[in-house]
């Protein structure tokens, strides 16, 4: 989230970060937002409130700023189909694996246990299928024999900080869109996600 905000302050950024929401009142991201002067709000998920009611309240709050795009950055609550439909094609997530490999949680540990030679991160459109929406861009990192969960997570995060602002940039430039269940970049359907090389802009 910090990388997204920092890139939004670049002189040529096509996007601004209008608001930050968390379901965790003590989320570090709320303090980061405050540091940058961005309105931030915690909408705690009280145990008595069902998923549908929570998502309706979150959606109503978010609609207050008429965003072009919703960007999940460390948001760990599964969004209901109704919520996703209400913002169809306008939600991005970044997942710490080379999807469709390793959907779900604890990806770094699972990659090490599987002795995968390569790991990475994927930006994808959010659909009601968890970690299953169409992928947009992937960044890869080599897994080394010395790697533990922490070292691997750190290198994957470095890639995340490059590819997520890039995908947001593309969307807000009008180059990236979601249509017919696919991601489209510059008018062409992405059959495979873009592979980040560091040269993309
Ligand atoms: N919502 C939808 N509809 N689709 C996706 O692809 C989503 C999503 C909400 C969040 C982020 C995802 C990740 O990158 C994300 C993708 C949370 C869980 C989860 O199991 C899974 C994937 C992701 C985020 N959440 C549990 C829940 O019951 C709570 C887990 C916890 O609190 O630790 O919501 O990793």
Coordinates of N, CA and C and ligand atoms in Angstrom, one line a residue:
X1 N 0.8 -1.2 0.0 CA 0.0 0.0 0.0 C 0.9 1.2 0.0
X2 N 1.9 1.2 0.8 CA 2.9 2.3 0.8 C 3.5 2.6 -0.6
X3 N 3.8 1.5 -1.3 CA 4.4 1.6 -2.6 C 3.4 2.2 -3.6
X4 N 2.1 1.8 -3.5 CA 1.1 2.4 -4.3 C 0.9 3.9 -4.1
X5 N 1.0 4.3 -2.8 CA 0.8 5.7 -2.5 C 2.1 6.5 -3.0
X6 N 3.2 5.9 -2.7 CA 4.5 6.6 -3.1 C 4.5 6.8 -4.6
X7 N 4.2 5.8 -5.4 CA 4.2 6.0 -6.9 C 3.1 7.0 -7.3
X8 N 2.0 7.1 -6.5 CA 0.9 8.0 -6.9 C 1.4 9.5 -6.8
X9 N 2.5 9.7 -6.0 CA 3.1 11.0 -5.9 C 4.1 11.4 -6.9
X10 N 4.4 10.4 -7.8 CA 5.3 10.7 -9.0 C 4.6 11.7 -9.8
X11 N 5.4 12.6 -10.5 CA 4.8 13.7 -11.3 C 3.9 13.2 -12.4
X12 N 4.2 12.0 -13.0 CA 3.4 11.6 -14.1 C 2.4 10.5 -13.7
X13 N 2.0 10.4 -12.4 CA 1.1 9.4 -12.0 C -0.3 9.6 -12.6
X14 N -1.0 8.6 -13.2 CA -2.3 8.8 -13.7 C -3.4 8.5 -12.6
X15 N -2.9 8.2 -11.4 CA -3.9 7.9 -10.3 C -3.5 8.6 -9.0
X16 N -4.6 8.8 -8.2 CA -4.3 9.3 -6.8 C -5.0 8.3 -5.9
X17 N -4.6 8.1 -4.7 CA -5.2 7.2 -3.7 C -6.2 8.1 -2.9
X18 N -7.5 7.9 -3.1 CA -8.5 8.8 -2.5 C -8.8 8.5 -1.1
X19 N -8.9 7.2 -0.8 CA -9.3 6.7 0.6 C -8.7 5.4 0.8
X20 N -8.5 5.1 2.1 CA -8.0 3.8 2.6 C -9.0 3.2 3.6
X21 N -9.4 2.0 3.4 CA -10.3 1.3 4.3 C -9.6 0.0 4.9
X22 N -9.9 -0.3 6.1 CA -9.4 -1.6 6.7 C -10.5 -2.2 7.5
X23 N -10.5 -3.5 7.6 CA -11.5 -4.1 8.6 C -10.8 -4.3 9.9
X24 N -9.5 -3.9 10.0 CA -8.7 -4.1 11.3 C -8.4 -2.7 11.8
X25 N -9.0 -2.3 13.0 CA -8.8 -1.0 13.5 C -7.3 -0.6 13.8
X26 N -6.4 -1.6 14.0 CA -5.0 -1.3 14.3 C -4.1 -1.6 13.1
X27 N -4.7 -1.7 11.9 CA -3.9 -2.0 10.7 C -2.8 -0.9 10.5
X28 N -1.6 -1.4 10.2 CA -0.5 -0.4 9.9 C -0.8 0.5 8.7
X29 N -1.6 0.0 7.8 CA -2.0 0.8 6.6 C -2.7 2.0 6.9
X30 N -3.5 2.0 8.0 CA -4.2 3.2 8.4 C -3.2 4.3 8.8
X31 N -2.2 3.9 9.5 CA -1.1 4.9 9.9 C -0.4 5.4 8.7
X32 N -0.1 4.5 7.8 CA 0.6 4.9 6.6 C -0.2 6.0 5.8
X33 N -1.5 5.7 5.7 CA -2.4 6.6 5.0 C -2.4 8.0 5.7
X34 N -2.5 8.0 7.0 CA -2.5 9.2 7.8 C -1.2 10.0 7.5
X35 N -0.1 9.3 7.4 CA 1.3 9.9 7.2 C 1.2 10.7 5.9
X36 N 0.5 10.2 4.9 CA 0.4 10.8 3.6 C -0.8 11.8 3.4
X37 N -1.5 11.9 4.5 CA -2.7 12.8 4.5 C -3.9 12.3 3.7
X38 N -4.0 10.9 3.6 CA -5.1 10.3 2.9 C -6.2 9.9 3.9
X39 N -7.4 10.3 3.7 CA -8.5 9.9 4.6 C -8.5 8.3 4.7
X40 N -8.5 7.9 6.0 CA -8.5 6.4 6.3 C -9.5 6.1 7.3
X41 N -10.1 4.9 7.1 CA -11.2 4.6 8.0 C -11.2 3.1 8.2
X42 N -11.4 2.7 9.5 CA -11.5 1.3 9.9 C -13.0 1.0 10.0
X43 N -13.4 -0.1 9.3 CA -14.7 -0.5 9.4 C -14.6 -1.9 10.0
X44 N -14.7 -2.0 11.4 CA -14.5 -3.3 12.0 C -15.6 -4.2 11.7
X45 N -15.3 -5.5 11.6 CA -16.3 -6.5 11.3 C -16.7 -7.1 12.7
X46 N -17.8 -6.6 13.3 CA -18.3 -7.1 14.5 C -18.8 -8.5 14.4
X47 N -18.5 -9.3 15.4 CA -18.9 -10.8 15.3 C -20.4 -11.0 14.9
X48 N -21.3 -10.1 15.4 CA -22.7 -10.3 15.2 C -23.1 -9.9 13.8
X49 N -22.3 -9.2 13.1 CA -22.7 -8.7 11.7 C -22.3 -9.7 10.7
X50 N -23.3 -10.2 9.9 CA -23.0 -11.2 8.9 C -22.2 -10.6 7.7
X51 N -21.7 -11.5 6.9 CA -20.9 -11.0 5.8 C -21.6 -10.1 4.8
X52 N -22.9 -10.5 4.5 CA -23.7 -9.6 3.6 C -23.8 -8.2 4.1
X53 N -24.1 -8.1 5.4 CA -24.4 -6.8 6.0 C -23.1 -6.0 6.0
X54 N -22.0 -6.7 6.4 CA -20.7 -6.0 6.4 C -20.3 -5.5 5.1
X55 N -20.4 -6.3 4.1 CA -20.0 -5.9 2.7 C -20.9 -4.8 2.2
X56 N -22.2 -4.8 2.6 CA -23.1 -3.7 2.1 C -22.6 -2.4 2.7
X57 N -22.2 -2.4 4.0 CA -21.8 -1.2 4.7 C -20.5 -0.7 4.1
X58 N -19.6 -1.7 3.8 CA -18.3 -1.3 3.2 C -18.5 -0.7 1.8
X59 N -19.3 -1.4 1.1 CA -19.6 -0.9 -0.3 C -20.2 0.5 -0.3
X60 N -21.1 0.8 0.6 CA -21.7 2.1 0.7 C -20.7 3.1 1.1
X61 N -19.8 2.8 2.0 CA -18.8 3.8 2.4 C -17.9 4.1 1.3
X62 N -17.5 3.0 0.6 CA -16.5 3.2 -0.5 C -17.1 4.0 -1.7
X63 N -18.4 3.8 -1.9 CA -19.1 4.5 -3.0 C -19.1 6.0 -2.8
X64 N -19.0 6.4 -1.5 CA -18.9 7.8 -1.1 C -17.9 8.6 -1.9
X65 N -16.8 8.0 -2.3 CA -15.8 8.7 -3.0 C -15.7 8.4 -4.5
X66 N -16.7 7.6 -5.0 CA -16.8 7.3 -6.4 C -15.5 6.9 -7.0
X67 N -14.9 5.8 -6.5 CA -13.6 5.5 -7.0 C -13.6 4.8 -8.4
X68 N -12.6 5.0 -9.2 CA -12.4 4.3 -10.5 C -12.0 2.9 -10.2
X69 N -11.3 2.6 -9.1 CA -10.7 1.3 -8.9 C -10.6 1.1 -7.4
X70 N -10.8 -0.2 -7.0 CA -10.5 -0.6 -5.6 C -9.3 -1.5 -5.7
X71 N -8.3 -1.3 -4.8 CA -7.1 -2.0 -4.8 C -6.9 -2.7 -3.4
X72 N -6.9 -4.0 -3.4 CA -6.7 -4.7 -2.1 C -5.2 -4.8 -1.9
X73 N -4.8 -4.4 -0.7 CA -3.4 -4.4 -0.3 C -3.3 -4.9 1.1
X74 N -3.2 -6.2 1.3 CA -3.2 -6.7 2.6 C -4.6 -6.9 3.2
X75 N -5.6 -6.8 2.4 CA -7.0 -6.9 2.9 C -7.3 -8.4 2.9
X76 N -7.5 -8.9 4.1 CA -7.6 -10.4 4.3 C -9.0 -11.0 4.5
X77 N -10.0 -10.2 4.1 CA -11.4 -10.6 4.2 C -11.9 -11.0 2.9
X78 N -12.4 -12.2 2.7 CA -13.0 -12.6 1.5 C -14.2 -11.7 1.2
X79 N -14.3 -11.2 0.0 CA -15.4 -10.3 -0.4 C -16.5 -11.2 -1.1
X80 N -17.8 -10.9 -0.7 CA -18.9 -11.7 -1.2 C -19.1 -11.4 -2.7
X81 N -19.8 -12.3 -3.3 CA -20.2 -12.2 -4.7 C -20.9 -10.9 -5.0
X82 N -21.8 -10.5 -4.0 CA -22.6 -9.3 -4.2 C -21.7 -8.1 -4.2
X83 N -20.7 -8.1 -3.3 CA -19.8 -6.9 -3.3 C -19.0 -6.8 -4.6
X84 N -18.5 -8.0 -5.0 CA -17.6 -8.0 -6.2 C -18.5 -7.6 -7.4
X85 N -19.7 -8.0 -7.5 CA -20.6 -7.7 -8.6 C -20.9 -6.2 -8.6
X86 N -20.9 -5.6 -7.4 CA -21.2 -4.1 -7.4 C -20.0 -3.3 -7.9
X87 N -18.8 -3.9 -7.9 CA -17.7 -3.2 -8.4 C -17.0 -4.0 -9.5
X88 N -17.9 -4.6 -10.4 CA -17.4 -5.6 -11.4 C -16.3 -5.0 -12.3
X89 N -15.2 -5.7 -12.3 CA -14.1 -5.3 -13.2 C -13.3 -4.1 -12.6
X90 N -13.6 -3.7 -11.4 CA -12.9 -2.6 -10.8 C -12.2 -2.9 -9.5
X91 N -11.9 -4.1 -9.3 CA -11.1 -4.5 -8.1 C -9.9 -5.3 -8.5
X92 N -8.7 -4.9 -7.9 CA -7.5 -5.6 -8.2 C -7.0 -6.2 -6.8
X93 N -6.3 -7.3 -7.0 CA -5.6 -7.9 -5.8 C -4.2 -8.3 -6.3
X94 N -3.3 -8.4 -5.3 CA -2.0 -8.9 -5.6 C -1.8 -10.1 -4.7
X95 N -1.4 -11.2 -5.2 CA -1.3 -12.5 -4.5 C 0.2 -13.0 -4.5
X96 N 0.7 -13.4 -3.4 CA 2.1 -13.8 -3.4 C 2.4 -15.2 -3.9
X97 N 2.1 -15.4 -5.1 CA 2.5 -16.7 -5.8 C 2.3 -16.5 -7.3
X98 N 2.8 -17.4 -8.1 CA 2.7 -17.4 -9.5 C 1.4 -18.1 -9.8
X99 N 0.2 -17.4 -9.6 CA -1.1 -18.1 -9.9 C -1.1 -18.6 -11.3
X100 N -1.7 -19.8 -11.6 CA -2.6 -20.5 -10.7 C -1.9 -21.4 -9.6
X101 N -0.6 -21.4 -9.6 CA 0.1 -22.1 -8.5 C -0.2 -21.4 -7.2
X102 N -0.4 -22.2 -6.1 CA -0.4 -21.8 -4.7 C -1.4 -20.6 -4.5
X103 N -2.7 -20.9 -4.8 CA -3.7 -20.0 -4.2 C -3.8 -20.2 -2.7
X104 N -4.5 -19.2 -2.0 CA -4.7 -19.4 -0.6 C -3.5 -18.8 0.2
X105 N -3.4 -19.3 1.5 CA -2.6 -18.6 2.5 C -1.2 -19.4 2.5
X106 N -0.3 -18.7 3.3 CA 1.1 -19.3 3.6 C 1.8 -19.8 2.3
X107 N 1.8 -18.9 1.3 CA 2.4 -19.4 0.0 C 3.9 -19.6 0.1
X108 N 4.6 -18.7 0.8 CA 6.1 -18.8 0.8 C 6.5 -20.2 1.5
X109 N 5.9 -20.5 2.6 CA 6.1 -21.8 3.2 C 5.9 -23.0 2.3
X110 N 4.7 -22.9 1.6 CA 4.3 -24.0 0.7 C 5.3 -24.1 -0.5
X111 N 5.8 -23.0 -1.0 CA 6.7 -23.0 -2.1 C 8.0 -23.7 -1.7
X112 N 8.5 -23.3 -0.5 CA 9.7 -24.0 0.1 C 9.5 -25.5 0.3
X113 N 8.4 -25.8 0.8 CA 8.1 -27.3 1.1 C 8.0 -28.1 -0.2
X114 N 7.6 -27.4 -1.3 CA 7.4 -28.1 -2.6 C 8.7 -28.0 -3.4
X115 N 9.8 -27.4 -2.8 CA 11.1 -27.3 -3.5 C 10.9 -26.6 -4.9
X116 N 10.1 -25.6 -5.0 CA 9.9 -24.9 -6.3 C 11.1 -24.1 -6.6
X117 N 11.6 -24.1 -7.8 CA 12.8 -23.3 -8.1 C 12.5 -21.8 -8.3
X118 N 11.2 -21.5 -8.6 CA 10.8 -20.1 -8.9 C 9.5 -19.8 -8.2
X119 N 9.4 -18.6 -7.7 CA 8.3 -18.1 -7.0 C 8.0 -16.7 -7.5
X120 N 7.0 -16.0 -6.9 CA 6.7 -14.7 -7.3 C 5.4 -14.2 -6.9
X121 N 4.9 -13.2 -7.6 CA 3.6 -12.5 -7.2 C 2.8 -12.3 -8.5
X122 N 1.5 -12.2 -8.3 CA 0.6 -12.0 -9.4 C -0.5 -11.0 -9.1
X123 N -0.6 -10.0 -10.0 CA -1.7 -9.0 -9.8 C -2.9 -9.6 -10.7
X124 N -4.1 -9.6 -10.1 CA -5.2 -10.2 -10.8 C -6.5 -9.4 -10.5
X125 N -7.4 -9.4 -11.5 CA -8.7 -8.8 -11.2 C -9.4 -9.7 -10.2
X126 N -10.2 -9.1 -9.3 CA -10.9 -9.9 -8.3 C -12.3 -10.3 -8.8
X127 N -12.6 -11.6 -8.7 CA -13.9 -12.1 -9.1 C -14.4 -12.8 -7.8
X128 N -15.6 -13.4 -7.9 CA -16.0 -14.0 -6.7 C -15.2 -15.3 -6.4
X129 N -14.5 -15.8 -7.4 CA -13.7 -17.0 -7.2 C -12.3 -16.5 -6.5
X130 N -12.1 -17.0 -5.3 CA -10.9 -16.5 -4.5 C -9.6 -16.8 -5.2
X131 N -8.8 -15.8 -5.4 CA -7.5 -15.9 -6.1 C -7.6 -16.4 -7.5
X132 N -8.9 -16.4 -8.0 CA -9.1 -17.1 -9.3 C -9.5 -16.1 -10.5
X133 N -9.5 -14.8 -10.2 CA -9.8 -13.9 -11.3 C -8.7 -13.8 -12.3
X134 N -8.9 -13.2 -13.5 CA -7.9 -13.2 -14.5 C -6.6 -12.5 -14.1
X135 N -5.5 -13.1 -14.3 CA -4.2 -12.5 -14.0 C -3.8 -11.5 -15.0
X136 N -3.0 -10.5 -14.5 CA -2.6 -9.3 -15.3 C -1.1 -9.3 -15.5
X137 N -0.4 -9.3 -14.4 CA 1.0 -9.3 -14.5 C 1.6 -10.1 -13.4
X138 N 2.8 -10.7 -13.7 CA 3.5 -11.6 -12.7 C 5.0 -11.1 -12.7
X139 N 5.5 -11.2 -11.5 CA 7.0 -11.0 -11.3 C 7.5 -12.2 -10.7
X140 N 8.7 -12.7 -11.2 CA 9.3 -13.9 -10.7 C 10.5 -13.7 -9.9
X141 N 10.8 -14.6 -8.9 CA 12.0 -14.5 -8.2 C 12.5 -16.0 -8.1
X142 N 13.9 -16.1 -8.2 CA 14.5 -17.5 -8.0 C 14.5 -17.8 -6.6
X143 N 14.2 -19.1 -6.3 CA 14.3 -19.6 -4.9 C 15.7 -20.2 -4.7
X144 N 16.4 -19.8 -3.7 CA 17.7 -20.3 -3.5 C 17.8 -21.3 -2.3
X145 N 18.8 -22.1 -2.2 CA 19.0 -23.1 -1.2 C 19.0 -22.5 0.2
X146 N 19.4 -21.3 0.3 CA 19.5 -20.6 1.6 C 18.2 -20.0 2.1
X147 N 17.2 -20.0 1.2 CA 16.0 -19.2 1.5 C 15.2 -19.8 2.6
X148 N 14.7 -19.0 3.5 CA 13.6 -19.3 4.5 C 12.4 -18.5 4.1
X149 N 11.3 -18.7 4.9 CA 10.1 -18.0 4.6 C 10.3 -16.4 4.5
X150 N 11.1 -15.9 5.5 CA 11.3 -14.5 5.6 C 12.1 -13.9 4.5
X151 N 13.2 -14.6 4.1 CA 14.0 -14.0 3.0 C 13.2 -14.1 1.7
X152 N 12.5 -15.2 1.5 CA 11.7 -15.3 0.3 C 10.6 -14.3 0.2
X153 N 9.9 -14.1 1.3 CA 8.8 -13.1 1.4 C 9.3 -11.7 1.1
X154 N 10.5 -11.4 1.6 CA 11.1 -10.1 1.3 C 11.4 -9.8 -0.1
X155 N 11.9 -10.9 -0.8 CA 12.3 -10.7 -2.2 C 11.0 -10.6 -3.1
X156 N 10.0 -11.4 -2.7 CA 8.7 -11.4 -3.4 C 8.1 -10.0 -3.2
X157 N 8.2 -9.4 -2.0 CA 7.6 -8.1 -1.8 C 8.2 -7.0 -2.6
X158 N 9.5 -7.1 -2.9 CA 10.2 -6.2 -3.7 C 9.6 -6.2 -5.1
X159 N 9.3 -7.4 -5.6 CA 8.6 -7.5 -6.9 C 7.2 -6.9 -6.8
X160 N 6.5 -7.2 -5.7 CA 5.1 -6.7 -5.6 C 5.1 -5.2 -5.7
X161 N 6.1 -4.6 -5.1 CA 6.2 -3.1 -5.0 C 6.4 -2.5 -6.4
X162 N 6.9 -3.3 -7.3 CA 7.0 -2.8 -8.7 C 5.8 -3.1 -9.5
X163 N 5.2 -4.3 -9.5 CA 4.2 -4.7 -10.4 C 2.8 -4.2 -10.0
X164 N 2.6 -3.9 -8.7 CA 1.2 -3.5 -8.4 C 1.0 -2.0 -8.8
X165 N 1.9 -1.1 -8.5 CA 1.7 0.3 -9.0 C 1.6 0.3 -10.6
X166 N 2.3 -0.6 -11.2 CA 2.3 -0.6 -12.7 C 0.9 -1.0 -13.2
X167 N 0.3 -2.0 -12.6 CA -1.0 -2.5 -13.0 C -2.1 -1.4 -12.7
X168 N -1.9 -0.7 -11.6 CA -2.9 0.4 -11.2 C -2.7 1.5 -12.3
X169 N -1.5 1.8 -12.6 CA -1.1 2.8 -13.6 C -1.8 2.5 -14.9
X170 N -1.6 1.2 -15.4 CA -2.3 0.8 -16.7 C -3.8 1.0 -16.6
X171 N -4.4 0.6 -15.5 CA -5.9 0.7 -15.4 C -6.3 2.1 -15.5
X172 N -5.6 3.0 -14.8 CA -6.0 4.4 -14.7 C -5.6 5.2 -15.9
X173 N -4.7 4.6 -16.7 CA -4.4 5.2 -18.1 C -5.4 4.7 -19.1
X174 N -6.3 3.8 -18.7 CA -7.3 3.3 -19.7 C -6.8 2.2 -20.5
X175 N -5.6 1.7 -20.2 CA -4.9 0.6 -21.0 C -5.4 -0.8 -20.6
X176 N -5.8 -0.9 -19.3 CA -6.1 -2.2 -18.8 C -7.6 -2.2 -18.4
X177 N -8.3 -3.3 -18.8 CA -9.7 -3.4 -18.4 C -10.1 -4.9 -18.3
X178 N -11.3 -5.1 -17.6 CA -11.8 -6.4 -17.4 C -13.1 -6.5 -18.3
X179 N -13.1 -7.5 -19.1 CA -14.3 -7.7 -20.0 C -14.5 -9.2 -20.3
X180 N -15.7 -9.7 -20.3 CA -16.0 -11.1 -20.7 C -15.1 -12.1 -19.9
X181 N -14.9 -11.8 -18.6 CA -14.1 -12.7 -17.8 C -12.6 -12.7 -18.0
X182 N -12.1 -11.8 -18.8 CA -10.7 -11.7 -19.1 C -10.1 -10.4 -18.7
X183 N -8.8 -10.3 -18.6 CA -8.1 -9.1 -18.6 C -7.6 -8.7 -20.0
X184 N -7.8 -7.4 -20.3 CA -7.4 -6.9 -21.6 C -6.3 -5.8 -21.4
X185 N -5.3 -5.8 -22.2 CA -4.2 -4.7 -22.1 C -4.0 -4.2 -23.5
X186 N -4.2 -2.9 -23.7 CA -4.0 -2.2 -25.0 C -4.9 -2.9 -26.0
X187 N -6.1 -3.3 -25.7 CA -7.0 -3.9 -26.6 C -6.9 -5.3 -26.9
X188 N -5.9 -6.0 -26.3 CA -5.8 -7.5 -26.6 C -6.1 -8.2 -25.3
X189 N -6.8 -9.4 -25.4 CA -7.0 -10.2 -24.3 C -5.7 -10.9 -23.8
X190 N -5.5 -10.9 -22.5 CA -4.3 -11.5 -22.0 C -4.5 -13.0 -21.8
X191 N -4.0 -13.8 -22.6 CA -4.1 -15.3 -22.4 C -3.2 -15.7 -21.4
X192 N -2.0 -15.0 -21.2 CA -1.1 -15.3 -20.1 C -0.8 -13.9 -19.5
X193 N -0.5 -13.9 -18.2 CA -0.2 -12.6 -17.6 C 1.1 -12.0 -18.2
X194 N 1.2 -10.7 -18.2 CA 2.5 -10.0 -18.6 C 3.5 -10.5 -17.7
X195 N 4.7 -10.8 -18.2 CA 5.9 -11.2 -17.3 C 6.7 -9.9 -17.1
X196 N 6.8 -9.5 -15.8 CA 7.6 -8.3 -15.5 C 9.1 -8.5 -15.7
X197 N 9.7 -7.6 -16.4 CA 11.1 -7.7 -16.7 C 11.9 -6.5 -16.1
X198 N 11.1 -5.5 -15.6 CA 11.7 -4.3 -15.2 C 11.7 -3.2 -16.2
X199 N 11.4 -3.6 -17.5 CA 11.4 -2.6 -18.6 C 10.1 -2.0 -18.8
X200 N 9.0 -2.6 -18.2 CA 7.6 -2.1 -18.5 C 7.4 -0.7 -17.8
X201 N 6.5 0.0 -18.4 CA 6.2 1.3 -17.8 C 4.7 1.5 -17.7
Ligands
LIG1 N1 -12.4 -11.7 -2.3 C1 -12.7 -12.2 -3.5 N2 -14.1 -12.3 -3.7 N3 -11.9 -12.7 -4.4 C2 -10.6 -12.7 -4.2 O1 -9.7 -13.2 -5.1 C3 -10.1 -12.1 -3.0 C4 -11.0 -11.6 -2.1 C5 -10.6 -11.0 -0.9 C6 -9.3 -10.9 -0.6 C7 -6.9 -11.4 -1.1 C8 -6.4 -12.9 -0.9 C9 -4.8 -12.9 -0.8 O2 -4.2 -12.2 -1.7 C10 -8.3 -11.4 -1.5 C11 -8.7 -12.0 -2.7 C12 -8.0 -13.6 2.4 C13 -8.3 -14.9 2.3 C14 -8.9 -15.7 3.5 O3 -9.0 -16.9 3.5 C15 -7.9 -15.6 1.2 C16 -7.3 -14.9 0.1 C17 -7.0 -13.6 0.2 C18 -7.4 -12.9 1.4 N4 -9.6 -14.9 4.4 C19 -10.3 -15.4 5.6 C20 -11.8 -15.0 5.6 O4 -12.6 -15.8 6.1 C21 -9.7 -14.9 6.9 C22 -8.2 -15.2 6.9 C23 -7.5 -14.4 8.0 O5 -8.1 -13.5 8.7 O6 -6.3 -14.7 8.2 O7 -12.1 -14.0 5.0 O8 -4.2 -13.6 -0.1

